[in-house]
Coordinates of C-alpha atoms in Angstrom, one line a residue:
M1 CA 22.6 131.6 98.4
K2 CA 21.6 131.0 102.4
L3 CA 19.0 132.8 104.5
Q4 CA 21.4 135.4 105.8
D5 CA 22.0 135.9 102.3
I6 CA 18.9 137.8 102.4
R7 CA 18.0 141.2 102.5
G8 CA 16.2 142.6 106.2
L9 CA 15.9 139.2 107.7
G10 CA 18.1 139.7 111.6
K11 CA 19.0 136.7 113.2
R12 CA 15.5 137.7 115.1
K13 CA 12.9 136.9 112.1
E14 CA 15.6 134.1 111.5
E15 CA 14.3 132.1 114.2
I16 CA 11.1 132.9 113.5
L17 CA 11.4 130.5 110.1
S18 CA 13.0 128.4 112.1
T19 CA 9.2 127.6 114.2
M20 CA 8.1 127.5 111.2
G21 CA 10.4 124.8 109.1
I22 CA 12.1 127.2 107.5
N23 CA 15.5 126.2 107.7
S24 CA 16.8 126.9 104.2
I25 CA 16.7 128.7 100.9
E26 CA 15.2 125.8 99.6
D27 CA 12.3 125.4 102.3
L28 CA 11.7 128.9 101.5
V29 CA 10.9 128.7 98.6
Y30 CA 8.6 126.4 98.7
Y31 CA 7.0 127.3 101.6
F32 CA 3.6 128.1 99.5
P33 CA 0.5 130.8 100.1
T34 CA -2.7 129.2 101.4
K35 CA -4.5 131.0 99.6
F36 CA -4.8 134.4 97.1
E37 CA -6.5 137.5 97.2
D38 CA -7.0 138.6 94.0
R39 CA -7.3 142.8 94.4
R40 CA -7.7 144.2 90.9
K41 CA -11.5 142.5 91.0
A42 CA -13.2 146.1 91.1
L43 CA -15.4 146.6 94.5
E44 CA -19.5 146.5 93.8
P45 CA -21.4 148.1 95.8
S46 CA -23.0 146.4 97.5
H47 CA -23.5 144.2 100.2
G48 CA -20.8 141.0 100.7
S49 CA -18.9 142.5 97.6
Q50 CA -15.2 141.5 97.8
G51 CA -12.5 143.3 96.4
S52 CA -10.7 146.7 95.7
F53 CA -11.8 150.8 95.2
C54 CA -10.3 153.9 95.7
G55 CA -11.6 157.4 97.0
R56 CA -10.9 159.9 98.5
L57 CA -10.4 160.2 102.5
I58 CA -13.2 163.0 103.5
S59 CA -12.7 162.9 107.0
K60 CA -11.5 160.7 110.4
E61 CA -12.3 159.7 114.3
H62 CA -10.7 158.5 117.4
W63 CA -13.4 156.5 118.8
R64 CA -12.9 154.3 122.3
S65 CA -15.5 150.7 122.3
K66 CA -16.7 149.2 125.6
K67 CA -14.2 147.4 125.6
G68 CA -11.7 150.7 126.1
T69 CA -10.4 150.1 123.2
Q70 CA -9.2 153.1 120.7
S71 CA -9.8 152.5 117.5
L72 CA -9.8 154.3 113.7
R73 CA -12.2 155.1 111.7
L74 CA -12.3 156.5 108.1
H75 CA -14.8 158.1 105.3
I76 CA -14.6 157.4 102.6
A77 CA -15.5 159.2 99.1
W78 CA -15.7 156.6 96.1
Q79 CA -18.8 157.0 93.1
G80 CA -21.8 159.2 94.9
Y81 CA -21.3 156.8 98.1
V82 CA -19.5 157.1 101.4
I83 CA -17.8 153.8 102.5
E84 CA -17.1 153.8 106.7
V85 CA -13.8 152.0 106.9
L86 CA -13.0 150.6 110.7
F87 CA -9.6 149.5 112.4
F88 CA -10.1 148.2 116.0
N89 CA -7.6 149.1 118.2
A90 CA -5.0 150.4 115.2
L91 CA -4.6 154.4 116.7
Y92 CA -0.9 153.4 115.2
L93 CA -2.4 153.6 111.9
D94 CA -3.5 157.1 111.9
K95 CA -0.4 158.8 110.7
Q96 CA -0.1 156.9 108.0
F97 CA -3.6 158.4 106.9
V98 CA -3.7 162.7 105.7
L99 CA -6.8 164.2 104.5
D100 CA -8.3 164.8 101.0
R101 CA -5.7 162.0 99.6
D102 CA -6.5 159.1 97.5
Y103 CA -5.8 155.3 99.1
C104 CA -7.1 152.1 97.7
F105 CA -8.6 149.3 99.9
Y106 CA -9.3 145.6 99.6
G107 CA -12.2 143.7 101.2
Q108 CA -15.7 143.1 102.5
L109 CA -17.7 145.2 101.7
I110 CA -21.3 145.1 104.5
R111 CA -24.0 147.5 105.0
K112 CA -25.4 149.2 107.7
G113 CA -28.8 150.9 106.3
I114 CA -28.4 153.0 103.8
Y115 CA -24.4 153.1 104.7
F116 CA -21.6 151.1 103.6
S117 CA -18.7 150.1 106.3
M118 CA -15.4 148.2 105.8
V119 CA -13.5 146.5 108.1
H120 CA -9.5 145.7 108.3
P121 CA -9.3 146.1 104.3
V122 CA -5.6 145.5 103.3
F123 CA -4.5 149.5 102.1
A124 CA -2.3 152.1 100.3
P125 CA -2.1 155.1 98.8
A126 CA -3.5 155.1 95.7
E127 CA -0.3 156.3 93.6
D128 CA 1.2 152.1 94.6
R129 CA 0.0 150.6 91.4
D130 CA 1.7 147.3 92.5
F131 CA -1.6 147.0 94.9
F132 CA -3.3 146.2 91.6
K133 CA -2.3 142.0 91.5
L134 CA -2.6 138.9 93.1
T135 CA -1.5 138.6 96.2
P136 CA -0.4 136.0 98.4
I137 CA -1.2 135.0 101.8
Y138 CA 0.6 132.6 103.2
P139 CA 0.9 131.4 106.8
Y140 CA 3.2 133.6 109.2
K141 CA 3.8 133.8 112.6
K142 CA 3.8 137.1 115.1
G143 CA 6.8 139.1 114.5
L144 CA 7.4 138.2 111.1
G145 CA 4.8 139.4 108.7
Q146 CA 2.7 138.4 104.9
K147 CA 4.9 141.8 103.6
D148 CA 8.5 140.1 105.1
L149 CA 7.3 136.7 104.3
G150 CA 6.4 138.1 100.0
N151 CA 9.5 140.0 100.7
F152 CA 12.2 136.8 101.1
I153 CA 10.7 134.9 98.8
A154 CA 10.8 136.4 96.7
Q155 CA 14.5 137.8 96.2
A156 CA 15.1 134.0 97.3
L157 CA 13.3 133.2 93.7
E158 CA 15.4 136.1 92.3
G159 CA 19.0 135.5 93.5
E160 CA 18.7 131.6 93.7
V161 CA 19.4 129.3 90.3
I162 CA 17.0 126.6 90.1
K163 CA 18.3 124.0 88.1
D164 CA 15.6 121.6 87.2
Y165 CA 16.2 118.2 86.9
L166 CA 14.9 117.5 84.9
F167 CA 16.4 116.5 80.9
E168 CA 15.1 119.8 78.7
E169 CA 13.6 116.8 76.4
D170 CA 12.2 115.5 78.7
R171 CA 10.1 118.0 80.1
L172 CA 9.3 119.5 77.0
K173 CA 7.7 115.8 75.6
W174 CA 5.5 116.2 78.6
K175 CA 4.5 119.5 78.1
L176 CA 6.1 120.7 81.4
M177 CA 7.0 124.1 83.1
D178 CA 10.4 124.7 84.2
L179 CA 10.9 123.9 87.6
G180 CA 12.5 127.4 88.4
S181 CA 9.4 129.6 86.6
A182 CA 7.2 126.9 88.6
L183 CA 7.9 127.6 91.4
Y184 CA 7.5 131.9 91.1
Q185 CA 4.2 130.7 89.4
M186 CA 3.1 129.5 92.5
H187 CA 3.9 132.3 94.7
F188 CA 3.6 135.8 92.1
P189 CA 1.1 134.0 89.9
S190 CA 0.5 135.5 86.2
S191 CA -3.3 134.7 85.2
R192 CA -4.2 131.4 86.6
Q193 CA -4.1 129.7 83.8
D194 CA 0.3 129.9 84.1
Y195 CA -0.7 128.9 88.1
G196 CA -2.6 126.0 87.3
Q197 CA 0.5 124.8 85.0
A198 CA 3.0 125.6 88.0
K199 CA 0.8 123.2 90.3
Y200 CA 0.2 120.5 87.7
R201 CA 4.3 121.0 87.2
L202 CA 4.9 120.2 91.5
I203 CA 2.3 117.6 91.9
F204 CA 3.8 115.8 88.9
D205 CA 7.5 116.4 90.9
D206 CA 6.5 114.5 94.2
F207 CA 4.9 111.7 92.1
F208 CA 8.0 111.1 89.9
K209 CA 10.1 111.3 92.3
F210 CA 8.2 108.6 94.3
F211 CA 8.3 106.1 91.5
L212 CA 12.2 106.9 91.1
E213 CA 12.3 105.7 95.3
N214 CA 10.5 102.7 94.8
V215 CA 11.9 101.6 92.4
P216 CA 10.9 97.7 92.1
E217 CA 13.8 95.1 92.4
K218 CA 14.1 91.9 91.1
R219 CA 14.0 90.1 93.5
P220 CA 17.0 88.0 94.4
A221 CA 17.1 84.3 95.6
T222 CA 18.5 84.4 99.9
K223 CA 17.9 81.4 101.7
R224 CA 14.9 79.2 101.9
I225 CA 12.9 78.7 105.4
E226 CA 10.7 76.0 105.1
R227 CA 7.6 75.6 105.7
G228 CA 6.9 74.7 108.9
D229 CA 3.4 74.1 111.6
K230 CA 2.2 77.0 111.6
N231 CA -0.4 76.0 114.7
A232 CA 2.8 76.2 116.5
F233 CA 3.0 79.9 115.9
L234 CA -0.5 80.5 116.4
N235 CA -0.6 78.7 120.2
L236 CA 1.2 81.0 121.7
L237 CA -1.1 83.7 121.1
D238 CA -3.4 84.6 123.3
F239 CA -6.2 85.3 120.9
K240 CA -7.4 84.1 117.6
M241 CA -6.1 85.6 114.2
T242 CA -9.5 87.0 111.8
E243 CA -9.6 85.0 108.3
D244 CA -7.6 88.5 106.7
Q245 CA -5.0 87.9 109.2
L246 CA -4.2 84.1 108.1
R247 CA -4.5 84.6 105.0
A248 CA -0.8 87.4 105.1
L249 CA 0.5 84.7 107.1
D250 CA 0.1 82.2 104.5
D251 CA 1.5 85.2 102.1
I252 CA 4.4 85.2 104.4
E253 CA 4.5 81.8 104.3
G254 CA 5.0 81.4 101.1
D255 CA 7.5 83.9 100.2
L256 CA 9.8 83.0 103.1
S257 CA 9.7 79.2 101.5
S258 CA 10.2 80.7 97.9
G259 CA 14.0 80.8 97.4
R260 CA 13.2 84.3 96.1
Q261 CA 13.5 87.5 98.9
M262 CA 10.2 88.8 100.5
Q263 CA 9.3 92.0 99.2
R264 CA 5.9 92.4 100.9
L265 CA 3.9 95.6 102.6
V266 CA 1.2 94.7 104.9
Q267 CA -1.4 97.9 104.5
G268 CA -4.5 97.0 108.0
D269 CA -6.6 99.0 109.7
V270 CA -6.0 100.8 112.5
G271 CA -6.7 97.8 116.1
S272 CA -6.6 95.1 112.8
G273 CA -3.3 93.2 113.9
K274 CA -0.7 94.2 111.5
S275 CA 1.9 93.7 113.7
A276 CA 0.7 90.2 114.5
V277 CA 1.1 89.2 111.5
A278 CA 4.4 90.6 111.6
Y279 CA 5.0 88.3 115.0
Y280 CA 5.2 85.4 112.5
G281 CA 7.8 86.1 110.9
L282 CA 9.8 87.0 113.5
W283 CA 8.4 83.6 114.7
K284 CA 9.7 82.0 111.2
L285 CA 13.2 82.8 111.7
L286 CA 13.6 81.9 115.2
D287 CA 15.9 78.5 114.2
S288 CA 16.6 79.6 111.1
G289 CA 20.2 80.8 112.0
L290 CA 19.0 83.9 110.9
Q291 CA 18.2 87.5 112.7
S292 CA 15.5 89.6 112.8
A293 CA 15.5 93.5 113.0
Y294 CA 12.4 94.9 113.5
L295 CA 11.9 98.8 113.0
A296 CA 10.0 101.6 115.3
P297 CA 9.3 104.7 114.3
T298 CA 8.9 106.1 117.8
E299 CA 11.1 105.3 120.9
L300 CA 7.5 104.6 122.8
L301 CA 6.5 102.6 119.6
A302 CA 9.3 100.4 119.6
R303 CA 9.6 99.8 123.0
Q304 CA 5.9 98.6 123.3
Q305 CA 6.8 96.5 120.8
F306 CA 9.5 94.9 122.7
E307 CA 7.5 94.0 125.4
K308 CA 4.8 92.3 123.7
I309 CA 7.5 90.5 121.6
N310 CA 9.2 89.7 124.5
L311 CA 6.6 88.4 125.9
I312 CA 6.0 85.5 123.3
F313 CA 9.2 84.9 122.5
P314 CA 10.8 85.0 126.3
G315 CA 14.0 86.1 125.9
R316 CA 14.8 86.2 122.5
A317 CA 14.9 89.6 121.3
L318 CA 16.8 93.3 122.2
F319 CA 16.2 96.8 123.1
L320 CA 17.5 99.2 120.2
V321 CA 16.9 103.1 121.2
G322 CA 19.0 106.4 120.8
S323 CA 18.8 106.2 124.7
S324 CA 19.8 103.0 125.5
R325 CA 22.8 102.8 128.0
N326 CA 25.6 100.0 127.8
K327 CA 25.1 100.8 124.0
K328 CA 28.8 98.8 122.8
E329 CA 27.9 95.8 125.1
I330 CA 24.4 95.6 122.6
Y331 CA 26.1 96.3 119.8
E332 CA 28.7 93.1 120.6
T333 CA 25.5 90.8 121.0
I334 CA 24.1 91.7 118.3
S335 CA 27.3 91.3 116.1
S336 CA 28.3 87.8 117.4
G337 CA 24.8 87.0 116.6
S338 CA 23.4 86.1 120.0
V339 CA 20.3 87.6 120.2
D340 CA 17.4 86.9 117.5
I341 CA 16.0 89.9 116.8
V342 CA 16.2 93.5 117.7
V343 CA 14.1 96.0 118.3
G344 CA 14.5 99.4 117.9
T345 CA 14.4 102.9 115.9
H346 CA 16.3 104.9 114.0
A347 CA 19.5 103.3 116.2
L348 CA 19.6 100.8 114.4
F349 CA 21.1 102.6 111.2
E350 CA 23.9 103.1 113.7
D351 CA 27.4 102.5 111.4
Q352 CA 28.4 100.4 114.7
V353 CA 25.1 98.2 114.7
N354 CA 26.5 95.5 112.5
F355 CA 24.2 92.2 112.2
K356 CA 26.2 88.9 112.0
N357 CA 23.5 87.2 109.5
L358 CA 20.1 88.9 109.4
G359 CA 18.4 87.2 107.4
L360 CA 14.1 89.3 107.8
V361 CA 13.5 93.7 108.3
I362 CA 10.0 94.9 109.5
A363 CA 9.6 98.1 108.9
D364 CA 6.4 99.5 110.7
E365 CA 4.6 102.7 109.8
Q366 CA 7.2 101.7 106.8
Q367 CA 6.2 105.3 104.9
R368 CA 7.6 106.7 108.4
F369 CA 11.5 106.5 107.7
G370 CA 13.3 108.2 104.1
V371 CA 14.3 105.4 101.5
A372 CA 17.5 105.4 102.1
Q373 CA 17.1 104.8 105.8
R374 CA 15.8 101.7 105.1
R375 CA 18.0 100.8 102.3
A376 CA 20.5 101.4 105.0
L377 CA 19.0 99.2 107.2
Y378 CA 19.0 96.5 104.2
D379 CA 22.4 96.7 103.4
K380 CA 23.2 95.3 107.1
G381 CA 22.4 91.8 105.9
Q382 CA 22.8 90.0 102.4
T383 CA 19.6 90.3 100.8
P384 CA 17.0 90.7 103.8
H385 CA 13.4 89.4 103.3
I386 CA 11.4 92.8 103.9
L387 CA 8.1 93.3 105.9
M388 CA 6.8 96.5 105.8
L389 CA 3.5 97.9 107.5
S390 CA 1.4 100.4 107.3
A391 CA -2.1 101.4 108.6
T392 CA -2.3 104.3 106.0
P393 CA -5.7 104.1 104.8
I394 CA -5.3 104.0 100.4
P395 CA -8.2 103.0 98.5
R396 CA -6.8 99.5 97.1
T397 CA -7.0 101.5 93.5
L398 CA -4.6 104.1 94.7
S399 CA -2.2 101.3 96.4
M400 CA -1.3 99.3 93.7
I401 CA -0.7 101.6 91.2
L402 CA 1.5 103.8 94.4
H403 CA 3.0 100.3 95.5
R404 CA 3.8 98.4 92.3
N405 CA 7.3 97.6 93.0
L406 CA 5.7 95.3 96.4
D407 CA 3.6 92.6 96.8
I408 CA 0.8 93.3 99.2
S409 CA -1.2 91.9 102.3
Y410 CA -4.6 93.8 103.1
I411 CA -6.0 93.0 106.6
R412 CA -9.5 96.0 106.5
H413 CA -11.2 93.3 109.5
K414 CA -10.7 94.1 113.2
P415 CA -10.6 91.5 115.8
P416 CA -13.8 89.6 116.7
G417 CA -15.4 90.4 120.1
R418 CA -14.6 94.4 119.7
K419 CA -16.7 97.1 119.6
A420 CA -17.8 99.7 116.4
I421 CA -16.6 102.8 118.1
E422 CA -19.8 105.5 118.9
T423 CA -18.1 108.5 117.1
K424 CA -20.4 111.7 117.2
I425 CA -20.3 115.3 116.1
V426 CA -20.0 118.5 118.7
R427 CA -19.5 122.4 119.0
P428 CA -17.5 123.9 121.4
E429 CA -20.4 124.7 123.3
G430 CA -21.3 121.3 123.9
L431 CA -18.4 120.6 125.8
K432 CA -19.5 120.7 129.5
Q433 CA -21.5 117.4 128.7
V434 CA -18.9 115.5 126.7
Y435 CA -16.0 116.1 130.0
E436 CA -19.5 114.6 131.8
H437 CA -19.6 111.5 129.4
I438 CA -15.6 111.6 130.7
K439 CA -15.6 111.7 134.2
E440 CA -18.8 108.7 133.5
E441 CA -16.2 106.9 131.8
I442 CA -13.5 106.9 133.9
A443 CA -15.2 105.8 137.2
K444 CA -15.6 102.8 135.7
D445 CA -11.1 102.6 135.7
R446 CA -11.1 103.9 131.9
R447 CA -9.0 106.2 130.6
A448 CA -9.8 109.0 128.5
F449 CA -8.1 110.6 125.5
I450 CA -8.5 114.5 124.5
V451 CA -6.2 116.1 121.7
F452 CA -5.6 119.2 120.0
P453 CA -4.7 120.3 117.3
L454 CA -1.7 122.3 117.9
I455 CA 1.1 122.7 120.7
E456 CA 0.7 126.7 120.8
E457 CA -1.9 130.0 120.2
S458 CA -1.6 129.7 116.9
E459 CA -0.6 133.5 115.3
K460 CA -2.7 132.9 112.4
L461 CA -5.7 131.0 112.6
D462 CA -8.7 131.3 115.4
I463 CA -7.8 127.9 117.1
I464 CA -7.3 126.0 120.5
S465 CA -3.8 124.6 121.2
L466 CA -3.0 122.2 123.6
E467 CA -1.7 125.2 125.6
E468 CA -5.1 127.0 126.2
G469 CA -6.9 124.2 127.0
I470 CA -4.9 122.6 129.7
E471 CA -7.1 126.1 131.7
E472 CA -10.0 124.2 130.7
L473 CA -9.1 120.8 131.7
V474 CA -6.9 121.5 134.6
Q475 CA -9.9 123.1 136.5
V476 CA -12.5 120.3 134.8
F477 CA -10.3 116.7 135.3
K478 CA -8.0 118.2 138.5
G479 CA -5.4 115.6 139.5
D480 CA -6.5 113.3 137.3
L481 CA -5.0 114.3 134.2
G482 CA -1.9 113.9 132.5
Y483 CA -0.4 115.5 128.7
V484 CA 2.3 115.2 126.1
H485 CA 3.1 116.6 122.8
G486 CA 5.9 116.8 120.4
R487 CA 8.1 118.0 121.9
M488 CA 8.5 116.3 125.0
D489 CA 11.9 114.1 125.1
S490 CA 11.0 110.5 124.6
Q491 CA 11.6 109.8 129.0
A492 CA 9.5 112.1 129.2
K493 CA 7.2 111.0 127.3
E494 CA 8.0 107.5 128.8
Q495 CA 6.9 108.3 132.5
V496 CA 3.9 110.1 131.1
L497 CA 2.7 107.1 129.2
E498 CA 2.9 104.3 131.9
A499 CA 1.4 107.0 134.6
F500 CA -1.7 106.6 132.2
K501 CA -1.6 103.3 131.6
R502 CA -1.2 102.6 135.3
G503 CA -4.2 105.1 135.8
D504 CA -2.0 107.4 137.6
I505 CA -3.3 109.6 135.1
K506 CA -7.2 108.8 133.5
V507 CA -7.5 111.5 130.7
L508 CA -3.8 112.0 128.6
A509 CA -4.4 115.7 126.9
S510 CA -2.6 115.8 123.6
T511 CA -0.7 116.9 119.7
T512 CA -1.0 114.7 116.6
V513 CA 1.8 112.6 119.2
I514 CA -0.5 109.9 120.5
E515 CA -1.8 109.8 116.5
V516 CA 0.1 106.3 115.4
G517 CA 0.7 103.4 117.4
I518 CA 0.1 103.2 121.4
D519 CA -2.2 100.6 122.6
I520 CA -3.9 101.7 125.7
K521 CA -6.3 99.1 126.4
D522 CA -8.9 101.0 128.5
A523 CA -9.1 103.1 126.7
S524 CA -13.3 103.8 125.8
I525 CA -13.6 107.6 125.1
L526 CA -11.7 110.0 123.1
L527 CA -12.2 113.8 122.3
L528 CA -10.9 115.6 118.7
R529 CA -10.2 119.3 119.4
G530 CA -10.4 121.2 116.5
A531 CA -11.6 118.4 114.1
E532 CA -12.8 120.5 111.4
R533 CA -8.7 120.9 110.9
F534 CA -7.6 117.1 110.4
G535 CA -7.9 114.8 107.6
L536 CA -10.8 112.3 107.7
S537 CA -8.6 109.2 107.1
Q538 CA -6.2 110.8 110.2
I539 CA -8.7 111.8 112.5
H540 CA -8.7 107.9 111.7
Q541 CA -6.1 107.0 113.0
I542 CA -6.3 109.0 116.5
R543 CA -9.8 107.3 117.0
G544 CA -8.0 103.7 116.7
R545 CA -6.4 104.7 120.4
I546 CA -9.4 104.1 121.7
G547 CA -11.5 100.8 120.4
R548 CA -9.2 97.9 121.4
N549 CA -11.0 95.8 124.3
D550 CA -14.5 95.0 123.9
F551 CA -16.2 97.3 126.2
P552 CA -18.6 100.0 125.1
S553 CA -16.1 103.6 123.2
Y554 CA -17.2 106.5 122.6
C555 CA -15.2 109.4 120.3
Y556 CA -16.8 113.3 120.3
L557 CA -15.5 115.5 117.0
C558 CA -15.5 118.8 118.2
A559 CA -15.4 121.0 115.4
E560 CA -14.1 125.2 116.7
K561 CA -16.4 126.6 113.7
N562 CA -17.7 125.5 110.9
L563 CA -19.3 122.1 109.8
P564 CA -17.2 120.1 107.3
E565 CA -20.8 117.7 106.7
R566 CA -17.4 116.0 105.5
L567 CA -16.9 114.8 109.4
E568 CA -20.5 113.2 108.8
V569 CA -18.3 109.9 107.2
L570 CA -16.1 109.4 110.1
V571 CA -19.9 108.9 111.8
E572 CA -21.3 106.5 109.7
Y573 CA -17.5 104.8 109.0
D574 CA -15.4 102.7 111.7
D575 CA -13.2 101.4 108.9
G576 CA -10.2 103.0 107.1
F577 CA -10.3 101.0 103.9
S578 CA -14.4 102.4 103.8
I579 CA -13.7 106.2 104.9
A580 CA -10.6 106.1 102.4
E581 CA -12.8 105.5 99.6
E582 CA -15.5 108.0 100.4
D583 CA -12.9 111.0 100.4
L584 CA -12.2 109.3 96.9
R585 CA -16.0 109.8 96.7
L586 CA -16.1 113.0 98.2
R587 CA -13.2 114.6 96.9
G588 CA -12.8 114.0 93.6
P589 CA -9.5 113.3 91.6
G590 CA -9.7 116.1 90.1
E591 CA -9.3 119.0 92.1
L592 CA -6.2 120.7 92.3
R593 CA -5.4 122.3 95.6
G594 CA -2.3 122.6 97.7
I595 CA -3.5 120.5 100.7
R596 CA -1.3 117.3 101.8
Q597 CA -4.0 114.6 103.3
S598 CA -1.1 112.3 102.2
G599 CA 1.3 113.3 104.3
D600 CA 2.6 109.7 105.7
L601 CA 4.5 109.3 102.2
N602 CA 6.7 113.1 102.6
F603 CA 4.5 114.8 98.7
R604 CA 4.9 118.3 99.0
F605 CA 2.3 118.8 97.1
A606 CA 0.7 116.1 96.1
D607 CA -2.4 114.1 96.9
L608 CA -3.4 110.5 96.2
I609 CA -7.2 111.4 96.6
R610 CA -6.9 114.9 94.9
H611 CA -5.0 114.1 92.6
K612 CA -5.0 110.6 91.4
K613 CA -5.2 111.4 87.3
I614 CA -2.0 112.9 87.7
L615 CA -0.9 109.6 89.3
E616 CA -2.1 107.3 87.4
E617 CA -0.2 109.9 84.2
V618 CA 3.2 109.6 86.1
A619 CA 3.7 106.3 86.7
S620 CA 2.3 105.5 82.5
I621 CA 5.8 107.0 82.1
V622 CA 8.0 105.3 84.4
D623 CA 9.5 102.3 83.0
D624 CA 12.5 101.2 83.5
E625 CA 15.2 102.6 80.7
L626 CA 12.8 106.0 82.1
I627 CA 14.4 104.9 85.8
N628 CA 18.3 103.8 84.5
K629 CA 18.2 107.5 82.5
Y630 CA 17.4 109.1 85.9
S631 CA 20.2 107.3 88.3
S632 CA 22.7 109.8 87.7
R633 CA 20.2 112.5 88.8
R634 CA 19.9 110.2 92.5
E635 CA 21.5 113.6 94.4
A636 CA 19.6 117.2 92.5
L637 CA 16.0 114.4 93.2
D638 CA 17.7 113.9 96.4
I639 CA 16.9 110.2 96.6

């Protein structure tokens, strides 16, 4: 079944679905509601009561507001009360209401003196018995409403045969709902119990697939890299390494000299110096006759790493990204073995890239690459050493479960001399003072980031967007302002960031494209709009773009609507591991909700912190025998 087979889904609506990340039937059935309206609940005659009621329409009238908008007012007789129902700027609804007929409504009751009113409730004729049910509410866009989404998803679930990848005996043994039923219950639950079982199944799937993807592999024998004088490497650096970094160097030294393949993850906080540790691996291989590949997730970060590596090891590195020119010449240089280090992006996976003797693969922000992608690069060498870097702060107990197939080095502390970032929570009415502080900082030739959660104004959420924000910021910062976002091509982003580094632009407005890795030494102040929309760890990643020098740095978290208490954790703590532990304590592992705080790990539904108990349960059942059993179903598992 394809999207085009769904009744009522024309080309325009298909285009809207695509902007929502829905390009297939699979995407559609995994597009879950964010909440449910329980229209089975009867309304009570009290202020703030939420529920459904049915009554007779006894009068209706049009009225004009002070702003000139035409609105509709209904009066509904119900249980001895007259409920005023208001629809602002919605005269088009008038034809749907006929006097002396019965209608059902769902919404929140507001008391006005001795009267009750309800504003913009959901409604239907009283004879519509489908009204009283648990109704899914989806994130949507203009031109594609709730009814459309619900209808399309229902058709997809009815028309698509959903194959369960689990063997039936295993599913029954583990007491799991079958996949087709689980997906249906996620959208149209029969009961809270069924919904809970469906959620459990999908969380189980995320963790189960993760463990099957990340199979502990036997460490094959490989060329032994002799131990050397570590101080010779340290003398190449213009800074002093921390104790955590030095311990990580010892770990890498031990791996490379063991005669067995290194499979190590360096997990460190933002700004802790993981890359410098990885450079030690590059240095160790320089005169061994082996080549190294340094893989970065974006052209921007690859360029940044290439420039740093080229400073430390002049003339020993080569740069390869999708937009590189003279690719044929680059491929020949790599295959001839006349270059020691290749720094690049996904372009390193291309079939034309053939190393003469690949001995080390470094994957920066490794969670942003698929397992199949990483394997494609590893296969370009004969059992190359593997070093992965991650700034995703996961509590140590969870990390040991998730990465049980890897050796792990932890870097908790930042280089000496860096001052803690002063973090404050502000409301929109306090932004004028924040803008004045930004002006003071850029007058010292510092740089400022202003980060927004969205590019365009949202049709579904009252959130400040980059487009809206720029209109305001241009008035405040004029020629000092520039902006970047994820839809810009790499060259355009690079040009803006170079101007930002030089100081031609002093204030950079952006979406979360700046979340990881961008290194601007002179950046001293950051404002995050819509802070309540971000997870704590994501905010900490964004905050890591400042505080990379020895002068004071400032982070302002602007909550547009509600003021979550959890933001106080970021005021109190400055390191990612502590923040992750606090997140675990605050949220608790047992709360089942579909918020993907662990999006970096490509989970559809699971959350490492909320669902820790399920993670442990799945980890306990996945062993070598089970991995072998499911090896024949790798395609169904999309591994």
